[in-house]
Amino acid sequence: MAHLRAVIFDVDGTLIDSNDAHARAWADALRDHGYDVPVERIRRLIGMGGDKLLPEVSGVEKESDLGKKIDERRQKIFNEQYLPTLHAFPKVRALVQHIQQHGLKAGIASSAKGEELGKLLKVAQIDDLVEAATSSSDAKESKPDPDIVQAAIDKLGCPVEQVIMVGDTPYDVEAAQRAGIQIIAVRCGGWDDDGLQGAEAIYDSPADLLAHYDQSPLAAC
């Protein structure tokens, strides 16, 4: 690997234990509009953008009038019921501080909407550390398309061969690969190693990655 200059982190399921909450918020909002979709089915799609998830589980396009109503309801439910219960995985702030102490920039590439992302970064306790953050609001296409990751690379101002990503879903792996960067995966989002194939390395969590930092791809700096 080339000399690293930056690390791009996904947020949900990678830094924050929030994948289940997002799935439940979608299920609640869909049920309120007459669509009974099992949480387990939605859970497997968390990590891709809502513009892809909604039609996949309901056949409703997100930009349709009904789609907008469902998404607005989802946001309200998530922000009021679930967001206050969320917490960062252990050692998230320590991991970000550690990479910065080793001369690496910290970026964010999340499928969350811009207004949600700021709240999530506060939950992760790294809102004051992140040097570049991109959300679904910054890209035409959401994950697993590479647009959000590419936008983060552009903001960081580093060549692709000097950037690596940390994510927790197959959608992160695909988005990183299509953007031309390598990715480290973490299992704490709920996926096993088979689902995370293509990652340069796989760790249990941010704490596990930090504990094995010197043996990880992040040490190529």
PDB file of C-alpha atoms in Angstrom:
ATOM      1  CA  MET A   1       0.000   0.000   0.000  1.00  0.00           C
ATOM      2  CA  ALA A   2       1.176   3.524  -0.734  1.00  0.00           C
ATOM      3  CA  HIS A   3       2.082   5.931   2.044  1.00  0.00           C
ATOM      4  CA  LEU A   4      -1.254   6.727   3.700  1.00  0.00           C
ATOM      5  CA  ARG A   5      -2.448  10.266   4.260  1.00  0.00           C
ATOM      6  CA  ALA A   6      -6.132   9.866   5.191  1.00  0.00           C
ATOM      7  CA  VAL A   7      -8.736   7.510   6.631  1.00  0.00           C
ATOM      8  CA  ILE A   8     -12.409   7.777   5.669  1.00  0.00           C
ATOM      9  CA  PHE A   9     -14.851   6.361   8.204  1.00  0.00           C
ATOM     10  CA  ASP A  10     -18.416   5.255   7.721  1.00  0.00           C
ATOM     11  CA  VAL A  11     -20.523   6.152  10.779  1.00  0.00           C
ATOM     12  CA  ASP A  12     -23.589   3.956  11.347  1.00  0.00           C
ATOM     13  CA  GLY A  13     -22.556   0.482  12.439  1.00  0.00           C
ATOM     14  CA  THR A  14     -18.885   1.437  12.209  1.00  0.00           C
ATOM     15  CA  LEU A  15     -18.510   4.131  14.859  1.00  0.00           C
ATOM     16  CA  ILE A  16     -22.010   4.086  16.386  1.00  0.00           C
ATOM     17  CA  ASP A  17     -24.195   1.137  17.361  1.00  0.00           C
ATOM     18  CA  SER A  18     -27.118   2.410  15.294  1.00  0.00           C
ATOM     19  CA  ASN A  19     -27.916  -0.089  12.529  1.00  0.00           C
ATOM     20  CA  ASP A  20     -30.751  -1.718  14.459  1.00  0.00           C
ATOM     21  CA  ALA A  21     -32.215   1.685  15.314  1.00  0.00           C
ATOM     22  CA  HIS A  22     -32.233   2.747  11.667  1.00  0.00           C
ATOM     23  CA  ALA A  23     -33.933  -0.503  10.674  1.00  0.00           C
ATOM     24  CA  ARG A  24     -36.614  -0.100  13.335  1.00  0.00           C
ATOM     25  CA  ALA A  25     -37.237   3.528  12.343  1.00  0.00           C
ATOM     26  CA  TRP A  26     -37.763   2.498   8.722  1.00  0.00           C
ATOM     27  CA  ALA A  27     -40.061  -0.364   9.769  1.00  0.00           C
ATOM     28  CA  ASP A  28     -42.107   1.942  11.997  1.00  0.00           C
ATOM     29  CA  ALA A  29     -42.465   4.582   9.277  1.00  0.00           C
ATOM     30  CA  LEU A  30     -43.405   2.028   6.645  1.00  0.00           C
ATOM     31  CA  ARG A  31     -45.984   0.457   8.957  1.00  0.00           C
ATOM     32  CA  ASP A  32     -47.524   3.877   9.554  1.00  0.00           C
ATOM     33  CA  HIS A  33     -48.105   4.091   5.807  1.00  0.00           C
ATOM     34  CA  GLY A  34     -49.509   0.596   5.360  1.00  0.00           C
ATOM     35  CA  TYR A  35     -46.353  -1.399   4.581  1.00  0.00           C
ATOM     36  CA  ASP A  36     -45.572  -4.234   6.976  1.00  0.00           C
ATOM     37  CA  VAL A  37     -41.918  -5.000   6.294  1.00  0.00           C
ATOM     38  CA  PRO A  38     -39.976  -7.215   8.726  1.00  0.00           C
ATOM     39  CA  VAL A  39     -37.212  -5.400  10.553  1.00  0.00           C
ATOM     40  CA  GLU A  40     -34.849  -8.257   9.679  1.00  0.00           C
ATOM     41  CA  ARG A  41     -35.311  -7.617   5.971  1.00  0.00           C
ATOM     42  CA  ILE A  42     -34.616  -3.907   6.367  1.00  0.00           C
ATOM     43  CA  ARG A  43     -31.651  -4.592   8.645  1.00  0.00           C
ATOM     44  CA  ARG A  44     -29.767  -6.324   5.843  1.00  0.00           C
ATOM     45  CA  LEU A  45     -30.077  -3.173   3.718  1.00  0.00           C
ATOM     46  CA  ILE A  46     -28.924  -0.632   6.303  1.00  0.00           C
ATOM     47  CA  GLY A  47     -25.782   0.969   4.967  1.00  0.00           C
ATOM     48  CA  MET A  48     -27.111   1.661   1.510  1.00  0.00           C
ATOM     49  CA  GLY A  49     -28.843   4.951   0.852  1.00  0.00           C
ATOM     50  CA  GLY A  50     -32.514   5.407   1.667  1.00  0.00           C
ATOM     51  CA  ASP A  51     -33.175   6.154  -2.013  1.00  0.00           C
ATOM     52  CA  LYS A  52     -32.214   2.542  -2.711  1.00  0.00           C
ATOM     53  CA  LEU A  53     -33.551   0.923   0.467  1.00  0.00           C
ATOM     54  CA  LEU A  54     -37.105   2.257   0.252  1.00  0.00           C
ATOM     55  CA  PRO A  55     -37.958   0.976  -3.235  1.00  0.00           C
ATOM     56  CA  GLU A  56     -36.210  -2.314  -2.468  1.00  0.00           C
ATOM     57  CA  VAL A  57     -38.516  -3.105   0.474  1.00  0.00           C
ATOM     58  CA  SER A  58     -41.735  -1.390  -0.630  1.00  0.00           C
ATOM     59  CA  GLY A  59     -41.627  -0.556  -4.331  1.00  0.00           C
ATOM     60  CA  VAL A  60     -42.062   3.119  -3.405  1.00  0.00           C
ATOM     61  CA  GLU A  61     -39.610   5.575  -4.946  1.00  0.00           C
ATOM     62  CA  LYS A  62     -38.126   7.907  -2.366  1.00  0.00           C
ATOM     63  CA  GLU A  63     -38.743  11.038  -4.456  1.00  0.00           C
ATOM     64  CA  SER A  64     -42.432  10.257  -4.945  1.00  0.00           C
ATOM     65  CA  ASP A  65     -44.962  12.051  -2.754  1.00  0.00           C
ATOM     66  CA  LEU A  66     -45.514   8.891  -0.722  1.00  0.00           C
ATOM     67  CA  GLY A  67     -41.798   8.213  -0.542  1.00  0.00           C
ATOM     68  CA  LYS A  68     -41.146  11.691   0.838  1.00  0.00           C
ATOM     69  CA  LYS A  69     -43.838  11.216   3.473  1.00  0.00           C
ATOM     70  CA  ILE A  70     -42.399   7.874   4.556  1.00  0.00           C
ATOM     71  CA  ASP A  71     -38.889   9.307   4.733  1.00  0.00           C
ATOM     72  CA  GLU A  72     -40.039  12.350   6.716  1.00  0.00           C
ATOM     73  CA  ARG A  73     -41.824  10.055   9.141  1.00  0.00           C
ATOM     74  CA  ARG A  74     -38.710   7.884   9.412  1.00  0.00           C
ATOM     75  CA  GLN A  75     -36.572  10.915  10.233  1.00  0.00           C
ATOM     76  CA  LYS A  76     -39.006  12.073  12.919  1.00  0.00           C
ATOM     77  CA  ILE A  77     -39.177   8.631  14.512  1.00  0.00           C
ATOM     78  CA  PHE A  78     -35.419   8.169  14.394  1.00  0.00           C
ATOM     79  CA  ASN A  79     -34.601  11.595  15.824  1.00  0.00           C
ATOM     80  CA  GLU A  80     -37.212  11.489  18.587  1.00  0.00           C
ATOM     81  CA  GLN A  81     -37.286   7.834  19.614  1.00  0.00           C
ATOM     82  CA  TYR A  82     -33.980   6.238  18.701  1.00  0.00           C
ATOM     83  CA  LEU A  83     -31.257   8.871  18.421  1.00  0.00           C
ATOM     84  CA  PRO A  84     -31.325   9.708  22.167  1.00  0.00           C
ATOM     85  CA  THR A  85     -30.600   6.037  22.962  1.00  0.00           C
ATOM     86  CA  LEU A  86     -27.565   5.646  20.713  1.00  0.00           C
ATOM     87  CA  HIS A  87     -23.952   5.397  21.795  1.00  0.00           C
ATOM     88  CA  ALA A  88     -20.566   5.147  20.153  1.00  0.00           C
ATOM     89  CA  PHE A  89     -18.692   1.879  20.159  1.00  0.00           C
ATOM     90  CA  PRO A  90     -15.814   1.836  22.656  1.00  0.00           C
ATOM     91  CA  LYS A  91     -12.559   3.606  21.721  1.00  0.00           C
ATOM     92  CA  VAL A  92     -13.964   5.464  18.698  1.00  0.00           C
ATOM     93  CA  ARG A  93     -12.592   8.837  19.752  1.00  0.00           C
ATOM     94  CA  ALA A  94      -9.310   7.245  20.794  1.00  0.00           C
ATOM     95  CA  LEU A  95      -8.978   5.593  17.366  1.00  0.00           C
ATOM     96  CA  VAL A  96      -9.555   8.837  15.484  1.00  0.00           C
ATOM     97  CA  GLN A  97      -7.142  10.697  17.756  1.00  0.00           C
ATOM     98  CA  HIS A  98      -4.568   7.943  17.252  1.00  0.00           C
ATOM     99  CA  ILE A  99      -4.639   8.130  13.472  1.00  0.00           C
ATOM    100  CA  GLN A 100      -4.311  11.896  13.645  1.00  0.00           C
ATOM    101  CA  GLN A 101      -1.355  11.610  16.008  1.00  0.00           C
ATOM    102  CA  HIS A 102       0.227   9.457  13.298  1.00  0.00           C
ATOM    103  CA  GLY A 103      -0.233  12.187  10.722  1.00  0.00           C
ATOM    104  CA  LEU A 104      -3.402  10.949   9.017  1.00  0.00           C
ATOM    105  CA  LYS A 105      -6.448  13.038   8.188  1.00  0.00           C
ATOM    106  CA  ALA A 106      -9.870  11.818   9.362  1.00  0.00           C
ATOM    107  CA  GLY A 107     -12.804  11.949   6.958  1.00  0.00           C
ATOM    108  CA  ILE A 108     -16.408  10.736   6.982  1.00  0.00           C
ATOM    109  CA  ALA A 109     -18.481   9.170   4.192  1.00  0.00           C
ATOM    110  CA  SER A 110     -21.991   8.360   5.421  1.00  0.00           C
ATOM    111  CA  SER A 111     -25.288   7.424   3.802  1.00  0.00           C
ATOM    112  CA  ALA A 112     -27.033   9.559   6.419  1.00  0.00           C
ATOM    113  CA  LYS A 113     -28.569  12.854   5.397  1.00  0.00           C
ATOM    114  CA  GLY A 114     -26.554  15.969   6.108  1.00  0.00           C
ATOM    115  CA  GLU A 115     -28.711  17.120   9.004  1.00  0.00           C
ATOM    116  CA  GLU A 116     -28.597  13.655  10.592  1.00  0.00           C
ATOM    117  CA  LEU A 117     -24.865  13.282  10.141  1.00  0.00           C
ATOM    118  CA  GLY A 118     -24.003  16.197  12.406  1.00  0.00           C
ATOM    119  CA  LYS A 119     -26.033  14.657  15.227  1.00  0.00           C
ATOM    120  CA  LEU A 120     -24.440  11.254  14.689  1.00  0.00           C
ATOM    121  CA  LEU A 121     -20.934  12.689  14.808  1.00  0.00           C
ATOM    122  CA  LYS A 122     -21.781  14.237  18.174  1.00  0.00           C
ATOM    123  CA  VAL A 123     -22.935  10.823  19.398  1.00  0.00           C
ATOM    124  CA  ALA A 124     -19.631   9.389  18.180  1.00  0.00           C
ATOM    125  CA  GLN A 125     -17.856  12.209  20.056  1.00  0.00           C
ATOM    126  CA  ILE A 126     -15.668  13.054  17.068  1.00  0.00           C
ATOM    127  CA  ASP A 127     -17.478  16.089  15.625  1.00  0.00           C
ATOM    128  CA  ASP A 128     -14.534  18.255  16.654  1.00  0.00           C
ATOM    129  CA  LEU A 129     -11.961  15.913  15.095  1.00  0.00           C
ATOM    130  CA  VAL A 130     -13.304  15.244  11.610  1.00  0.00           C
ATOM    131  CA  GLU A 131     -11.543  17.181   8.864  1.00  0.00           C
ATOM    132  CA  ALA A 132     -13.933  16.379   6.012  1.00  0.00           C
ATOM    133  CA  ALA A 133     -17.439  14.898   6.094  1.00  0.00           C
ATOM    134  CA  THR A 134     -19.752  13.888   3.262  1.00  0.00           C
ATOM    135  CA  SER A 135     -23.296  12.554   3.421  1.00  0.00           C
ATOM    136  CA  SER A 136     -26.014  11.538   0.984  1.00  0.00           C
ATOM    137  CA  SER A 137     -26.652  15.270   0.584  1.00  0.00           C
ATOM    138  CA  ASP A 138     -23.231  15.603  -1.089  1.00  0.00           C
ATOM    139  CA  ALA A 139     -23.693  12.952  -3.756  1.00  0.00           C
ATOM    140  CA  LYS A 140     -25.991  12.159  -6.655  1.00  0.00           C
ATOM    141  CA  GLU A 141     -25.958   8.447  -5.925  1.00  0.00           C
ATOM    142  CA  SER A 142     -25.797   6.841  -2.481  1.00  0.00           C
ATOM    143  CA  LYS A 143     -23.905   3.729  -1.378  1.00  0.00           C
ATOM    144  CA  PRO A 144     -23.084   1.244  -2.744  1.00  0.00           C
ATOM    145  CA  ASP A 145     -22.368   3.705  -5.560  1.00  0.00           C
ATOM    146  CA  PRO A 146     -19.013   5.395  -4.914  1.00  0.00           C
ATOM    147  CA  ASP A 147     -20.176   9.033  -5.083  1.00  0.00           C
ATOM    148  CA  ILE A 148     -20.164   9.730  -1.327  1.00  0.00           C
ATOM    149  CA  VAL A 149     -16.744   8.152  -0.880  1.00  0.00           C
ATOM    150  CA  GLN A 150     -15.371  10.035  -3.869  1.00  0.00           C
ATOM    151  CA  ALA A 151     -16.734  13.294  -2.462  1.00  0.00           C
ATOM    152  CA  ALA A 152     -14.867  12.609   0.800  1.00  0.00           C
ATOM    153  CA  ILE A 153     -11.662  11.861  -1.089  1.00  0.00           C
ATOM    154  CA  ASP A 154     -12.031  15.136  -2.966  1.00  0.00           C
ATOM    155  CA  LYS A 155     -12.594  17.095   0.256  1.00  0.00           C
ATOM    156  CA  LEU A 156      -9.550  15.519   1.874  1.00  0.00           C
ATOM    157  CA  GLY A 157      -7.461  16.432  -1.150  1.00  0.00           C
ATOM    158  CA  CYS A 158      -5.488  13.185  -1.224  1.00  0.00           C
ATOM    159  CA  PRO A 159      -4.745  10.799  -4.117  1.00  0.00           C
ATOM    160  CA  VAL A 160      -6.845   7.618  -3.976  1.00  0.00           C
ATOM    161  CA  GLU A 161      -3.785   5.451  -3.395  1.00  0.00           C
ATOM    162  CA  GLN A 162      -3.132   7.373  -0.165  1.00  0.00           C
ATOM    163  CA  VAL A 163      -6.633   6.937   1.295  1.00  0.00           C
ATOM    164  CA  ILE A 164      -8.214   3.973   3.053  1.00  0.00           C
ATOM    165  CA  MET A 165     -11.752   3.531   4.391  1.00  0.00           C
ATOM    166  CA  VAL A 166     -13.191   1.862   7.489  1.00  0.00           C
ATOM    167  CA  GLY A 167     -16.752   0.504   7.157  1.00  0.00           C
ATOM    168  CA  ASP A 168     -19.090  -2.215   8.349  1.00  0.00           C
ATOM    169  CA  THR A 169     -21.285  -3.344   5.453  1.00  0.00           C
ATOM    170  CA  PRO A 170     -20.916  -4.869   1.986  1.00  0.00           C
ATOM    171  CA  TYR A 171     -22.189  -1.525   0.672  1.00  0.00           C
ATOM    172  CA  ASP A 172     -19.166   0.211   2.198  1.00  0.00           C
ATOM    173  CA  VAL A 173     -16.851  -2.391   0.678  1.00  0.00           C
ATOM    174  CA  GLU A 174     -18.387  -1.970  -2.768  1.00  0.00           C
ATOM    175  CA  ALA A 175     -18.422   1.832  -2.568  1.00  0.00           C
ATOM    176  CA  ALA A 176     -14.758   1.943  -1.538  1.00  0.00           C
ATOM    177  CA  GLN A 177     -13.690  -0.469  -4.233  1.00  0.00           C
ATOM    178  CA  ARG A 178     -15.575   1.453  -6.910  1.00  0.00           C
ATOM    179  CA  ALA A 179     -13.935   4.663  -5.684  1.00  0.00           C
ATOM    180  CA  GLY A 180     -10.545   2.999  -6.094  1.00  0.00           C
ATOM    181  CA  ILE A 181      -9.542   2.811  -2.423  1.00  0.00           C
ATOM    182  CA  GLN A 182      -8.947  -0.067  -0.036  1.00  0.00           C
ATOM    183  CA  ILE A 183     -11.165  -0.691   2.959  1.00  0.00           C
ATOM    184  CA  ILE A 184     -10.862  -2.131   6.437  1.00  0.00           C
ATOM    185  CA  ALA A 185     -14.088  -3.742   7.680  1.00  0.00           C
ATOM    186  CA  VAL A 186     -15.444  -4.096  11.202  1.00  0.00           C
ATOM    187  CA  ARG A 187     -17.915  -6.754  12.321  1.00  0.00           C
ATOM    188  CA  CYS A 188     -19.680  -4.599  14.926  1.00  0.00           C
ATOM    189  CA  GLY A 189     -22.301  -3.523  12.365  1.00  0.00           C
ATOM    190  CA  GLY A 190     -23.646  -7.058  12.222  1.00  0.00           C
ATOM    191  CA  TRP A 191     -22.036  -8.562   9.129  1.00  0.00           C
ATOM    192  CA  ASP A 192     -19.829 -11.652   9.147  1.00  0.00           C
ATOM    193  CA  ASP A 193     -16.621 -12.133   7.193  1.00  0.00           C
ATOM    194  CA  ASP A 194     -18.404 -13.665   4.195  1.00  0.00           C
ATOM    195  CA  GLY A 195     -20.479 -10.499   3.841  1.00  0.00           C
ATOM    196  CA  LEU A 196     -17.380  -8.338   4.108  1.00  0.00           C
ATOM    197  CA  GLN A 197     -15.349 -10.069   1.422  1.00  0.00           C
ATOM    198  CA  GLY A 198     -13.093  -7.719  -0.462  1.00  0.00           C
ATOM    199  CA  ALA A 199     -11.942  -5.839   2.628  1.00  0.00           C
ATOM    200  CA  GLU A 200      -8.195  -5.500   3.099  1.00  0.00           C
ATOM    201  CA  ALA A 201      -8.579  -6.629   6.737  1.00  0.00           C
ATOM    202  CA  ILE A 202     -11.456  -7.321   9.130  1.00  0.00           C
ATOM    203  CA  TYR A 203     -11.617  -6.473  12.848  1.00  0.00           C
ATOM    204  CA  ASP A 204     -14.308  -6.888  15.472  1.00  0.00           C
ATOM    205  CA  SER A 205     -14.702  -3.190  16.243  1.00  0.00           C
ATOM    206  CA  PRO A 206     -12.924   0.177  16.404  1.00  0.00           C
ATOM    207  CA  ALA A 207     -11.411  -0.918  19.723  1.00  0.00           C
ATOM    208  CA  ASP A 208     -10.048  -4.091  18.117  1.00  0.00           C
ATOM    209  CA  LEU A 209      -8.594  -2.075  15.233  1.00  0.00           C
ATOM    210  CA  LEU A 210      -6.951   0.325  17.686  1.00  0.00           C
ATOM    211  CA  ALA A 211      -5.525  -2.552  19.721  1.00  0.00           C
ATOM    212  CA  HIS A 212      -3.948  -4.019  16.592  1.00  0.00           C
ATOM    213  CA  TYR A 213      -3.113  -0.704  14.946  1.00  0.00           C
ATOM    214  CA  ASP A 214       0.576  -1.450  14.397  1.00  0.00           C
ATOM    215  CA  GLN A 215      -0.248  -4.668  12.527  1.00  0.00           C
ATOM    216  CA  SER A 216      -3.127  -3.124  10.552  1.00  0.00           C
ATOM    217  CA  PRO A 217      -3.170  -1.517   7.102  1.00  0.00           C
ATOM    218  CA  LEU A 218      -3.378   1.831   8.911  1.00  0.00           C
ATOM    219  CA  ALA A 219       0.245   1.437   9.934  1.00  0.00           C
ATOM    220  CA  ALA A 220       1.308   1.874   6.291  1.00  0.00           C
ATOM    221  CA  CYS A 221       1.867   5.575   6.939  1.00  0.00           C
TER     222      CYS A 221
END
